[in-house]
Short mmCIF file of C-alpha atoms (C1' of nucleotides) in Angstrom, two decimals:
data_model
loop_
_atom_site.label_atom_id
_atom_site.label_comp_id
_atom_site.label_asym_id
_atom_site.label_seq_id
_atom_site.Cartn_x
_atom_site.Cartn_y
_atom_site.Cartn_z
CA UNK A 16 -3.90 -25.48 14.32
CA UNK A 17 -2.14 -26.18 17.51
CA UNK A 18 1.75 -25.34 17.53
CA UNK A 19 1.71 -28.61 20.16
CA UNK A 20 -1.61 -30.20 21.23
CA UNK A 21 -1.39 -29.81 24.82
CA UNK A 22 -4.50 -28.22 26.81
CA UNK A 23 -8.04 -28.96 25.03
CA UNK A 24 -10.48 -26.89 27.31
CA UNK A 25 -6.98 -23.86 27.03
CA UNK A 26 -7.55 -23.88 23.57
CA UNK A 27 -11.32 -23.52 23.89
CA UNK A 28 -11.33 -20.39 25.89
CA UNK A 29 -8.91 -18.76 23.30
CA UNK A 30 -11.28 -19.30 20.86
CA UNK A 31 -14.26 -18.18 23.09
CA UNK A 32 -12.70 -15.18 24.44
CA UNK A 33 -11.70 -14.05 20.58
CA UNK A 34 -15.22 -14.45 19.95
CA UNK A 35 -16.82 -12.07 22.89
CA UNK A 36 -13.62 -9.58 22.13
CA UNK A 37 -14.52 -9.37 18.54
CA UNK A 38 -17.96 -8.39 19.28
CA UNK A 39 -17.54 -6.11 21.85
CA UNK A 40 -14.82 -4.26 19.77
CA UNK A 41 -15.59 -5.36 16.56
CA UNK A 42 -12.27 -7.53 14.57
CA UNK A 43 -10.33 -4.35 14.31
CA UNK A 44 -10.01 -4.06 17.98
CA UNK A 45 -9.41 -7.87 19.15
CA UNK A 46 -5.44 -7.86 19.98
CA UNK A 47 -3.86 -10.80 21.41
CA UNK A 48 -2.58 -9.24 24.23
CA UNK A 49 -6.28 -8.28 25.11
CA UNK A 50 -7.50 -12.31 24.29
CA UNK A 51 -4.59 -13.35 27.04
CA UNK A 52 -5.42 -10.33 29.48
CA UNK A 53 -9.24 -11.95 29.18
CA UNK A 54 -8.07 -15.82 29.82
CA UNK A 55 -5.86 -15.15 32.30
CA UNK A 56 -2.56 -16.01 30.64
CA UNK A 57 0.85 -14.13 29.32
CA UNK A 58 0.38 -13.39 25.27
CA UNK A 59 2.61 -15.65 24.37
CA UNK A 60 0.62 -18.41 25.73
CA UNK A 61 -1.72 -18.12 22.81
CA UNK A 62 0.88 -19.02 20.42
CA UNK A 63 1.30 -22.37 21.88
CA UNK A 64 -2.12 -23.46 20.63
CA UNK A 65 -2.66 -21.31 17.46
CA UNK A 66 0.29 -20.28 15.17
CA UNK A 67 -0.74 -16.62 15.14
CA UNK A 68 -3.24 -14.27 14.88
CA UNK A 69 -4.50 -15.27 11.58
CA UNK A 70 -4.62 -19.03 12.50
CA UNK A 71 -6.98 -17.70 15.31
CA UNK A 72 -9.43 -15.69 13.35
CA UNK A 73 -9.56 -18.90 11.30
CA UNK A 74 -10.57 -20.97 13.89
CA UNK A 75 -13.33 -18.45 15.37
CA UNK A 76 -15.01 -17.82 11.40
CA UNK A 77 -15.21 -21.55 10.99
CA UNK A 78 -16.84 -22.08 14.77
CA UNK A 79 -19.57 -19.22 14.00
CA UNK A 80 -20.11 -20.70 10.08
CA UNK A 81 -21.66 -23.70 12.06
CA UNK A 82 -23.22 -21.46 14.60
CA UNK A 83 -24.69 -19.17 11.86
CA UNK A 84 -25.67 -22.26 9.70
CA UNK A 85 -27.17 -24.03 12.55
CA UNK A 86 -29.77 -20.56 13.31
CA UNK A 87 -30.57 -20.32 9.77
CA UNK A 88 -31.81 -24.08 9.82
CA UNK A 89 -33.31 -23.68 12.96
CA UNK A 90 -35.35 -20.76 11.44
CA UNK A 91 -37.32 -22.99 8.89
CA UNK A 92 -40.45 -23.83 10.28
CA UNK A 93 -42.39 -25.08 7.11
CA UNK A 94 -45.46 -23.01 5.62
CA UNK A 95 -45.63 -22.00 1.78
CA UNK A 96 -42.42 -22.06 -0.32
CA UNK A 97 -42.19 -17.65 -0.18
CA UNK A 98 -43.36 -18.29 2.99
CA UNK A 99 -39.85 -20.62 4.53
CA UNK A 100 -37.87 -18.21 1.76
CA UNK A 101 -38.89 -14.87 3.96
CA UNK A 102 -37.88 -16.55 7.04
CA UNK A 103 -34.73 -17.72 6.21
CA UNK A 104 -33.80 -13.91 4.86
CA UNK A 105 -35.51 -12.44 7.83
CA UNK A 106 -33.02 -15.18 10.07
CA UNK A 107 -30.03 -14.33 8.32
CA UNK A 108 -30.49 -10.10 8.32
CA UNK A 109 -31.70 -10.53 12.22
CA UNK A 110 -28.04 -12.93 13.13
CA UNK A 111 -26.25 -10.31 11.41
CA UNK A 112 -27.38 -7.51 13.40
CA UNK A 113 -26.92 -9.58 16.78
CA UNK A 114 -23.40 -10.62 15.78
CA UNK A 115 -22.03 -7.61 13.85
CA UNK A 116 -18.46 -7.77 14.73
CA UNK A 117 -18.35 -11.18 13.66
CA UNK A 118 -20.80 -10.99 10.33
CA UNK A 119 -18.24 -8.48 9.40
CA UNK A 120 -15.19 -10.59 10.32
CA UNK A 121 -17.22 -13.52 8.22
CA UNK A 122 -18.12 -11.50 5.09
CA UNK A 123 -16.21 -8.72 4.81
CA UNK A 124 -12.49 -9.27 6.17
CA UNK A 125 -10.23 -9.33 3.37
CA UNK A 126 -8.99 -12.86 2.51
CA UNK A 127 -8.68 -15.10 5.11
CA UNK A 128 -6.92 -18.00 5.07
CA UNK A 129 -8.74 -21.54 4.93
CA UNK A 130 -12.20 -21.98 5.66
CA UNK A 131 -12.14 -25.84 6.93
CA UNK A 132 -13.99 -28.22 5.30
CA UNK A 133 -16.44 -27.89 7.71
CA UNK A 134 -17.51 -24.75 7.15
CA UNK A 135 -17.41 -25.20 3.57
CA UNK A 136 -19.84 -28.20 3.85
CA UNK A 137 -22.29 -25.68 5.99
CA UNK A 138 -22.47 -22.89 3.82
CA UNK A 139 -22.98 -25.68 0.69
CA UNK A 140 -25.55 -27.10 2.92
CA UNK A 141 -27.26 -23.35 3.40
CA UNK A 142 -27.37 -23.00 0.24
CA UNK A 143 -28.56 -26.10 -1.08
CA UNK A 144 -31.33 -25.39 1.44
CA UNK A 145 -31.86 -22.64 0.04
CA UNK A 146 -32.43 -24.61 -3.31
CA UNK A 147 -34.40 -27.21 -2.39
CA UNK A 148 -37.45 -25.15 -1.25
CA UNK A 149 -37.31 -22.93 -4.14
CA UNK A 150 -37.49 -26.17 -6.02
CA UNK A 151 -40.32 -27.52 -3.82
CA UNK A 152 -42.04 -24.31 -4.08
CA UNK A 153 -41.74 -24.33 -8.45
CA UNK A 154 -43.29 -28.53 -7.79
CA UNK A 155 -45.70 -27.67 -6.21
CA UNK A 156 -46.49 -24.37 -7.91
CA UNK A 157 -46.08 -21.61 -5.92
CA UNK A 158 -43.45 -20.80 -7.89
CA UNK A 159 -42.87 -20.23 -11.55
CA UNK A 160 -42.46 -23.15 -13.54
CA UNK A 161 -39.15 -23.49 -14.99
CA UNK A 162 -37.29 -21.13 -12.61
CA UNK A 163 -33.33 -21.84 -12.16
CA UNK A 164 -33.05 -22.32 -8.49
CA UNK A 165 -29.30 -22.29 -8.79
CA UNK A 166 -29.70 -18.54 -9.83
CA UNK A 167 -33.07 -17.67 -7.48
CA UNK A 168 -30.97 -19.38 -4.51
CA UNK A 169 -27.67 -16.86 -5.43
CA UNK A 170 -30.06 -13.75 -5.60
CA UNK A 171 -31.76 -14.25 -2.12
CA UNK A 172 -27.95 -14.98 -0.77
CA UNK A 173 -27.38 -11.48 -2.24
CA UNK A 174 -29.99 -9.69 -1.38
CA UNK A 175 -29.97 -10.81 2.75
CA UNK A 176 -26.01 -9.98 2.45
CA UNK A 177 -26.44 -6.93 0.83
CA UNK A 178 -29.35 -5.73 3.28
CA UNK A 179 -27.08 -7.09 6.51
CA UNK A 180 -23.64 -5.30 5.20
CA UNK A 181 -25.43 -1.99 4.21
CA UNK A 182 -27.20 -2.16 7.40
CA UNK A 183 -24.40 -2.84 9.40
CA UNK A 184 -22.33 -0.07 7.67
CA UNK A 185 -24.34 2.48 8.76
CA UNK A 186 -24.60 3.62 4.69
CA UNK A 187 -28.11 2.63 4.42
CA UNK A 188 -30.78 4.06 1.88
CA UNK A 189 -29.11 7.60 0.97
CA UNK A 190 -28.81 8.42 4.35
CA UNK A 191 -25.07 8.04 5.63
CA UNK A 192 -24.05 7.53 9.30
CA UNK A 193 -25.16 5.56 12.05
CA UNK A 194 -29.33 5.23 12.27
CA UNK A 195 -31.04 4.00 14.83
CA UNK A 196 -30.94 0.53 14.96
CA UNK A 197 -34.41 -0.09 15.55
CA UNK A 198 -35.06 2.14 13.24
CA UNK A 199 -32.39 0.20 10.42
CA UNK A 200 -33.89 -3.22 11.80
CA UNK A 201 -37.53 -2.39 10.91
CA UNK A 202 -36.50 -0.92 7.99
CA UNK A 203 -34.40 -3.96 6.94
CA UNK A 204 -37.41 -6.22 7.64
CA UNK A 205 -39.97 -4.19 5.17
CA UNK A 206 -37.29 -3.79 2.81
CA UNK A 207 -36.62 -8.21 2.98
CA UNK A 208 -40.53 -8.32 2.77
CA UNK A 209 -40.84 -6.20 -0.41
CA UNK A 210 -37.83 -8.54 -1.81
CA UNK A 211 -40.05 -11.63 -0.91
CA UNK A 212 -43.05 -10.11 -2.57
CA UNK A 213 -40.91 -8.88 -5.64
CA UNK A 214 -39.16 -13.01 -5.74
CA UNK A 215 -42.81 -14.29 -5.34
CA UNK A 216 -44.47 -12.08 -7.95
CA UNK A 217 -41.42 -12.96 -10.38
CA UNK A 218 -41.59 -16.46 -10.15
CA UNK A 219 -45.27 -16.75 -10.44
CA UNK A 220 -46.76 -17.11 -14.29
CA UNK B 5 -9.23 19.00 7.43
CA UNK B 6 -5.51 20.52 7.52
CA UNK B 7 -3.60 21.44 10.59
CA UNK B 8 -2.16 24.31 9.28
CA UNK B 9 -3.53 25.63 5.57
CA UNK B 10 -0.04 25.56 4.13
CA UNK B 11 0.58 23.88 0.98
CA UNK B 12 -2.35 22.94 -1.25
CA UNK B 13 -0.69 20.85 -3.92
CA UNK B 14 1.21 18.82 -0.99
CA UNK B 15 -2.18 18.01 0.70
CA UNK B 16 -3.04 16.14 -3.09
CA UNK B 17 -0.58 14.36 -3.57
CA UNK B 18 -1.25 13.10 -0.09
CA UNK B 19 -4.26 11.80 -0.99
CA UNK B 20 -3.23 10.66 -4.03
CA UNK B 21 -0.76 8.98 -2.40
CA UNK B 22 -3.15 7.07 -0.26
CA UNK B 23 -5.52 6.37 -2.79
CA UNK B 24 -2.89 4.11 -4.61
CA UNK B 25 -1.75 2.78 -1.95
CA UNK B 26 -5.00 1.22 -0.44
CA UNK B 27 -5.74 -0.09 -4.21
CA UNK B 28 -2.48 -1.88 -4.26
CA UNK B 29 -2.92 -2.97 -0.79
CA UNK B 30 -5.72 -3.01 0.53
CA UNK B 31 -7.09 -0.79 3.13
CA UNK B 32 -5.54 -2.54 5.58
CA UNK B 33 -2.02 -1.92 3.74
CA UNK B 34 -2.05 1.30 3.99
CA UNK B 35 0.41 3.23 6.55
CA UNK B 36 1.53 6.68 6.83
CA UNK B 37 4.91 5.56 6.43
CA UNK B 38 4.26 4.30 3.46
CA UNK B 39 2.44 7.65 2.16
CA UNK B 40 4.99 9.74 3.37
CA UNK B 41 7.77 7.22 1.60
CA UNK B 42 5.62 7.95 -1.59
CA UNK B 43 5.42 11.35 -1.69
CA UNK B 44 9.22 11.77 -0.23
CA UNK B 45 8.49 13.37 3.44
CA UNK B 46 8.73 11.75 6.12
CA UNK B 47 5.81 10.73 7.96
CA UNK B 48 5.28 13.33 10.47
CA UNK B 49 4.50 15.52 7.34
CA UNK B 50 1.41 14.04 6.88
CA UNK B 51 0.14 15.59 10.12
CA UNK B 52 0.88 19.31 8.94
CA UNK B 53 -2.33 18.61 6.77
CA UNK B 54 -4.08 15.74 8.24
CA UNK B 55 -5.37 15.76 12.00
CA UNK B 56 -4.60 12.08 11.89
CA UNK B 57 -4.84 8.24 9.64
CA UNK B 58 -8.33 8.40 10.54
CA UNK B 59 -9.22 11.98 8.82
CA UNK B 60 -6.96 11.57 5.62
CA UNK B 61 -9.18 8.24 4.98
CA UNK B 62 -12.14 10.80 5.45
CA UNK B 63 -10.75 12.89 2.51
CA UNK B 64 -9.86 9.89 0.31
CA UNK B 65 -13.02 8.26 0.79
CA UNK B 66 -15.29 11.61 0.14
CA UNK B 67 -13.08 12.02 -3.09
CA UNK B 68 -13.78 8.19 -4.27
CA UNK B 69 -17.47 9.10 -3.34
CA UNK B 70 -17.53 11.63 -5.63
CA UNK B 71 -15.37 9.62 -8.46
CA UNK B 72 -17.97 6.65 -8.12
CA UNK B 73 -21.06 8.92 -8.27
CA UNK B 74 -19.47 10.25 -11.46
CA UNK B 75 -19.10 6.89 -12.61
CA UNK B 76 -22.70 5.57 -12.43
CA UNK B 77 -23.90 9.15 -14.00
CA UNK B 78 -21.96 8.73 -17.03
CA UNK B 79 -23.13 5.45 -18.02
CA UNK B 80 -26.72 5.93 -17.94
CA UNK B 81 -26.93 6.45 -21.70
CA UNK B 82 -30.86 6.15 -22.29
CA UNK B 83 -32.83 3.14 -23.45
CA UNK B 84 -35.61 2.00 -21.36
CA UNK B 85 -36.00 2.54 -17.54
CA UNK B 86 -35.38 -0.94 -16.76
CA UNK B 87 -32.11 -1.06 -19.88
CA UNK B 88 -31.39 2.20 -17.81
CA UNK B 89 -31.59 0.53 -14.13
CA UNK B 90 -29.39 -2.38 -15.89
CA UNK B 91 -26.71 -0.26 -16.91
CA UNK B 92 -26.42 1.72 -13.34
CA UNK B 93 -26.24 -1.90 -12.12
CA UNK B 94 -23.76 -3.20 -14.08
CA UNK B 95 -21.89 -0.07 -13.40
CA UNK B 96 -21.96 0.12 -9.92
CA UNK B 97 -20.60 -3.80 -10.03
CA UNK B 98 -17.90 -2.91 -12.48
CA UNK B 99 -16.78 0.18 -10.50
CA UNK B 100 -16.46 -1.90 -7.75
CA UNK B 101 -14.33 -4.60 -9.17
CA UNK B 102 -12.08 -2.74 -10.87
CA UNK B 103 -11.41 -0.65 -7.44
CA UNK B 104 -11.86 -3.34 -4.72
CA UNK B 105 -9.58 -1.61 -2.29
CA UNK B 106 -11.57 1.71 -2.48
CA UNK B 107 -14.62 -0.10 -2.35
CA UNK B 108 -13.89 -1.81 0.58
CA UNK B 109 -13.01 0.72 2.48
CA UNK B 110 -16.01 3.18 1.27
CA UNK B 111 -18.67 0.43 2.22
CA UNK B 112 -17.15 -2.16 4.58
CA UNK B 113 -14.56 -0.26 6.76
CA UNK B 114 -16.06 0.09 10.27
CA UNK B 115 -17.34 3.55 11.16
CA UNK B 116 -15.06 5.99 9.90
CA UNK B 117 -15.93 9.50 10.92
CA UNK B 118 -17.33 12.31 8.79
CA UNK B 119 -18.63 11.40 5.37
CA UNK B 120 -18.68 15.51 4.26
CA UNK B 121 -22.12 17.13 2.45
CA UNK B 122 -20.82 17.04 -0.44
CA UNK B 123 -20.39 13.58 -0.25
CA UNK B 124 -23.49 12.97 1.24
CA UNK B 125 -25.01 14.98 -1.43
CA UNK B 126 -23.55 12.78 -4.31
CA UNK B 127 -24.93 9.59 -2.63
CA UNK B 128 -28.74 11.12 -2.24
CA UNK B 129 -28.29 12.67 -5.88
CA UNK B 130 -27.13 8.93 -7.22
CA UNK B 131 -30.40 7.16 -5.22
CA UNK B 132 -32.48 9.97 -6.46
CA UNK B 133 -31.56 9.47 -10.23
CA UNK B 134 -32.07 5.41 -9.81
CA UNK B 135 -35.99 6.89 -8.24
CA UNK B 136 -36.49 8.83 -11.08
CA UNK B 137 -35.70 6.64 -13.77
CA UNK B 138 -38.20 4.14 -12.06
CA UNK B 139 -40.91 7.11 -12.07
CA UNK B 140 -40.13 7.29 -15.69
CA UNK B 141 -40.83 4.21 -16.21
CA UNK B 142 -43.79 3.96 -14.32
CA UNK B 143 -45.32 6.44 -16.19
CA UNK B 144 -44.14 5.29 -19.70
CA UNK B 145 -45.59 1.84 -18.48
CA UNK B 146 -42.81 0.06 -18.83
CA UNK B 147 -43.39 -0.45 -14.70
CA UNK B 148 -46.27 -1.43 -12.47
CA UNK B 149 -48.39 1.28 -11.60
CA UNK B 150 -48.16 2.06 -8.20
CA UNK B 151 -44.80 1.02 -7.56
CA UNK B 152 -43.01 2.16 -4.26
CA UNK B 153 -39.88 4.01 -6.21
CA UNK B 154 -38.19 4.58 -3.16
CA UNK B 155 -38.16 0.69 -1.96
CA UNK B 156 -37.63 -0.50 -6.07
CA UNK B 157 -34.25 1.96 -5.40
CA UNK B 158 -33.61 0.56 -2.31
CA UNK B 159 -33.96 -3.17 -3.32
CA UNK B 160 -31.59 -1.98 -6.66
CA UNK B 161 -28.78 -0.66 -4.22
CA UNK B 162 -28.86 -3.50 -2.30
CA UNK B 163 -28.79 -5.93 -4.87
CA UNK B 164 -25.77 -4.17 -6.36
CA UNK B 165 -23.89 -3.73 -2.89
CA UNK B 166 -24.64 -6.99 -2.29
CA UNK B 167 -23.49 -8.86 -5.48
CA UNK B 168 -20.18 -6.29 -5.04
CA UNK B 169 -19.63 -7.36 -1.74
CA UNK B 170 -19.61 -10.94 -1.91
CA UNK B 171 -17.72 -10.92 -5.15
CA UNK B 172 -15.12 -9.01 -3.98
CA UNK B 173 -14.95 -11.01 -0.56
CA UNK B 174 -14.47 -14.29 -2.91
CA UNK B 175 -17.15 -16.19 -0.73
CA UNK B 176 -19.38 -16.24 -3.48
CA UNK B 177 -22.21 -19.16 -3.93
CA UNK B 178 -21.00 -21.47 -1.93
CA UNK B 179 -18.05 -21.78 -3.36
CA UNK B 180 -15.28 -20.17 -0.97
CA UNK B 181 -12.03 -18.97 -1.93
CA UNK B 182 -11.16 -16.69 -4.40
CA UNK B 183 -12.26 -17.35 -7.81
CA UNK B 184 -10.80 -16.39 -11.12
CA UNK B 185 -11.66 -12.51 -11.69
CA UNK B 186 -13.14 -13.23 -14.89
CA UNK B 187 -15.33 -16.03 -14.18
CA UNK B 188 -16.53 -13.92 -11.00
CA UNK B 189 -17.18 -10.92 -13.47
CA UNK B 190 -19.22 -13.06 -15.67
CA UNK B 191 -21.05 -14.77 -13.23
CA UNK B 192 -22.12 -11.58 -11.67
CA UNK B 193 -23.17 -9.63 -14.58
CA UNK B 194 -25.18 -13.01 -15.46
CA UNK B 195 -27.12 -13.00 -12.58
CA UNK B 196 -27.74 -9.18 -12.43
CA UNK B 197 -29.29 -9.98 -15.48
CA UNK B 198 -31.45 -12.27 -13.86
CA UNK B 199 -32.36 -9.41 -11.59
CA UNK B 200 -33.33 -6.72 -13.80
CA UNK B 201 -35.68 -9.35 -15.50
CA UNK B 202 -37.21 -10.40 -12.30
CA UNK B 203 -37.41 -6.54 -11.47
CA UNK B 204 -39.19 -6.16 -14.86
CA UNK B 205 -41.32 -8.95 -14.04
CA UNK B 206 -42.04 -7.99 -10.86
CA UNK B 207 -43.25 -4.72 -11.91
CA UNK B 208 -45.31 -5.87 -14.60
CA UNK B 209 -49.11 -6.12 -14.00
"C1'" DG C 7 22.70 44.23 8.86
"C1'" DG C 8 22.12 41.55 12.89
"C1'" DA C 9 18.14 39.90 15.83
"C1'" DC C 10 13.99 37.62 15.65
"C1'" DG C 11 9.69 35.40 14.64
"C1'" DT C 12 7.41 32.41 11.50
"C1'" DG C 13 6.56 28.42 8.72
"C1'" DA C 14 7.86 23.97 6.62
"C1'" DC C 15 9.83 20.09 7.63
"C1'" DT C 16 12.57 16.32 10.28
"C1'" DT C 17 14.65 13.54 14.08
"C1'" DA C 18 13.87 11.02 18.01
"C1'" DA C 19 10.95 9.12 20.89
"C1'" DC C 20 6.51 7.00 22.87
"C1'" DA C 21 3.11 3.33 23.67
"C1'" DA C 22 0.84 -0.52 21.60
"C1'" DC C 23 0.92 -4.13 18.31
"C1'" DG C 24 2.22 -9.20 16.44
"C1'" DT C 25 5.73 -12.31 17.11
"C1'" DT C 26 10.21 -14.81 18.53
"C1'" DT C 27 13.90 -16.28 21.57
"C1'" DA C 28 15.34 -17.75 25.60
"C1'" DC C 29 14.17 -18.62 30.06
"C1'" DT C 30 11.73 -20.82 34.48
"C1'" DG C 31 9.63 -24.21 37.18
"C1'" DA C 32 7.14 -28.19 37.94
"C1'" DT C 33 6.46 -33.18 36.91
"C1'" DG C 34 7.70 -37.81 36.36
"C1'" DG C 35 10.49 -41.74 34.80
"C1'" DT C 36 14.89 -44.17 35.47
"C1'" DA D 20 19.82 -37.96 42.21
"C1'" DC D 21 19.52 -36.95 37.59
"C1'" DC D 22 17.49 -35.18 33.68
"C1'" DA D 23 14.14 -34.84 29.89
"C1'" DT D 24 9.70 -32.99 28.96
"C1'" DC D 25 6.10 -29.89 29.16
"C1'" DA D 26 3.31 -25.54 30.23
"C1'" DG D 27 3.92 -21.17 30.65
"C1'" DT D 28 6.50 -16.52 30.99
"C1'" DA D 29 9.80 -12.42 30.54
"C1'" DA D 30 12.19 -9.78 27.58
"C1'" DA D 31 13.05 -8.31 23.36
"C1'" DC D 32 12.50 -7.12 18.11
"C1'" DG D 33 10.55 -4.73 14.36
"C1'" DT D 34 6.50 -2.13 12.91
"C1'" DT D 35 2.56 0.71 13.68
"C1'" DG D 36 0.16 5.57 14.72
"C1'" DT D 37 1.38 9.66 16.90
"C1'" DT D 38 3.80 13.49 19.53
"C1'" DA D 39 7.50 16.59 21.33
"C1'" DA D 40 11.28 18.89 20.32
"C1'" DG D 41 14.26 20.42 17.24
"C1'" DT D 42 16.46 22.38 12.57
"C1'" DC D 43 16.80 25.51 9.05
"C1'" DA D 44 15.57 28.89 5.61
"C1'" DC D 45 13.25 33.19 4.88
"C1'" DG D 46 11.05 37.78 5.61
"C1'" DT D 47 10.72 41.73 8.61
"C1'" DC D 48 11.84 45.09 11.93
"C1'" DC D 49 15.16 48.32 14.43
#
DNA sequence: GGACGTGACTTAACAACGTTTACTGATGGT
DNA sequence: ACCATCAGTAAACGTTGTTAAGTCACGTCC
């Protein structure tokens, strides 16, 4: 990652100041001459400590994987199966809004190149989450008996991406160009709610 | 659209130009040096009939608009609402496969600028057809009576954009990276499968 | 039929971008 | 006193979107 290992907290702020630059300009408009401008240090600087631009951008998806995995997990405070299901899509439309620049960097850049090991051991853990209450939920009967959480757990993943990119695309429900986004966020919310109603109702007999 | 009116045919191929380009590229492969290379001007041709990059992605977008809507229109051949609502779905995700460049850039791209009326009229007519097909079937009682059309379209668009999206992105079910085409195609038309019968479900009594 | 305007197109240049090469100092061991 | 090492920089290269200034053919007027 780093060209020579030198300065830790250096490398930090690169990472940091990527991080605010791509959400106050969304990833199109981070530059490294702006990242160096914002730490204080000549653009070549940055290349001691990340090989280029790409290397950078790899660093600052895999950071806010954790950070993203950490809020949905946070989000789970227990109630019915449908119940911990809702809040987890309602967690992971609402962090996309917040952090649009970087949901978009996350989901929607074109191939990046590696996610670390990390990351990839988050997102499995999401997931597997994810999973494990839907399986909860079918044991203790909530849910329908028999339902494959492997394909229950892909279609809420699809469904809270598919609400958060549309959303954040401005191409929303027929109506093209930028809404309000109260107005989107509210509308995002029913929208997950009617999707949590529509899972529930599916799964029970 | 056109600084100056001048030739019509030129202004095509233009387009045309661009349009294979970003589906051999990507979107963000695509310069005007590149067009102009294709169609044999040189670049400062392009702005005798495009204001700028920015406005000739306008024009090649509203034409892919209009291509897609065409698309999903032709392949509703009948059957039942909800064999009708699977086909539009399965559409939509083919469409989008097969033209992952355009796609990208017609539904992930930042904000570009003017998506034009007849555009915007293509997208409301495509959402309006998906409502009326689950009117249809509401009243043919192959649906729950009572059911919100306009969210069941909604929730149908999303699912689609969202399935699309993460497919093309290759960070599909916890399992980053890019995948082989195939197995992604498969996968996909598997689980809207698993939709359309949890859609059915759901709008059962 | 020569002057002239117009219209289509190009050449040359600009600033900003990612990136590389070659450098400047400061530090610290021998 | 020397000199290697290390952190950081200045200057440049090629490429990008875009603009200003030009070229050149063609039709029209006197």
């Amino acid at each position: 990652m780093a060209a020579r290992p030198a300065n830790l907290r250096l490398a930090n702020d690169i990472v940091e100041a990527a991080a605010s630059l791509i959400e106050e300009r969304g990833p199109e408009g981070l530059t490294m001459r702006l990242v160096a401008d914002r730490i204080g240090y000549s653009p070549t600087t940055i290349y001691l400590y990340f090989k280029n631009k790409e290397s950078l951008l790899d660093e600052t998806v895999n950071r806010a994987y954790d950070w993203f995995a950490d809020h949905l997990e946070r989000v789970q405070t227990g109630g019915s199966a449908i119940e911990r299901l809702r809040q987890g899509a309602h967690a992971y439309l609402d962090w996309g809004l917040e952090n649009p620049g970087m949901y978009r960097l996350m989901f929607e850049w074109g191939y990046l190149g590696d996610i670390s090991e990390d990351a990839i051991f988050a997102r499995r853990a999401s997931w597997r989450r994810t999973r494990n209450v839907i399986e909860r939920g079918v044991e203790d009967g909530t849910l329908r008996e028999g339902l494959d959480s492997a394909t229950a757990a892909d279609t809420i993943w699809v469904g809270a991406h598919g609400l958060t990119s549309l959303a954040l695309s401005g191409r929303m429900f027929g109506n093209p160009g930028v809404a309000n986004p109260a107005v989107v966020h509210a509308r995002s919310h029913a929208l997950i709610d009617a999707l949590a109603d529509s899972w529930e109702a599916a799964w029970r007999a």
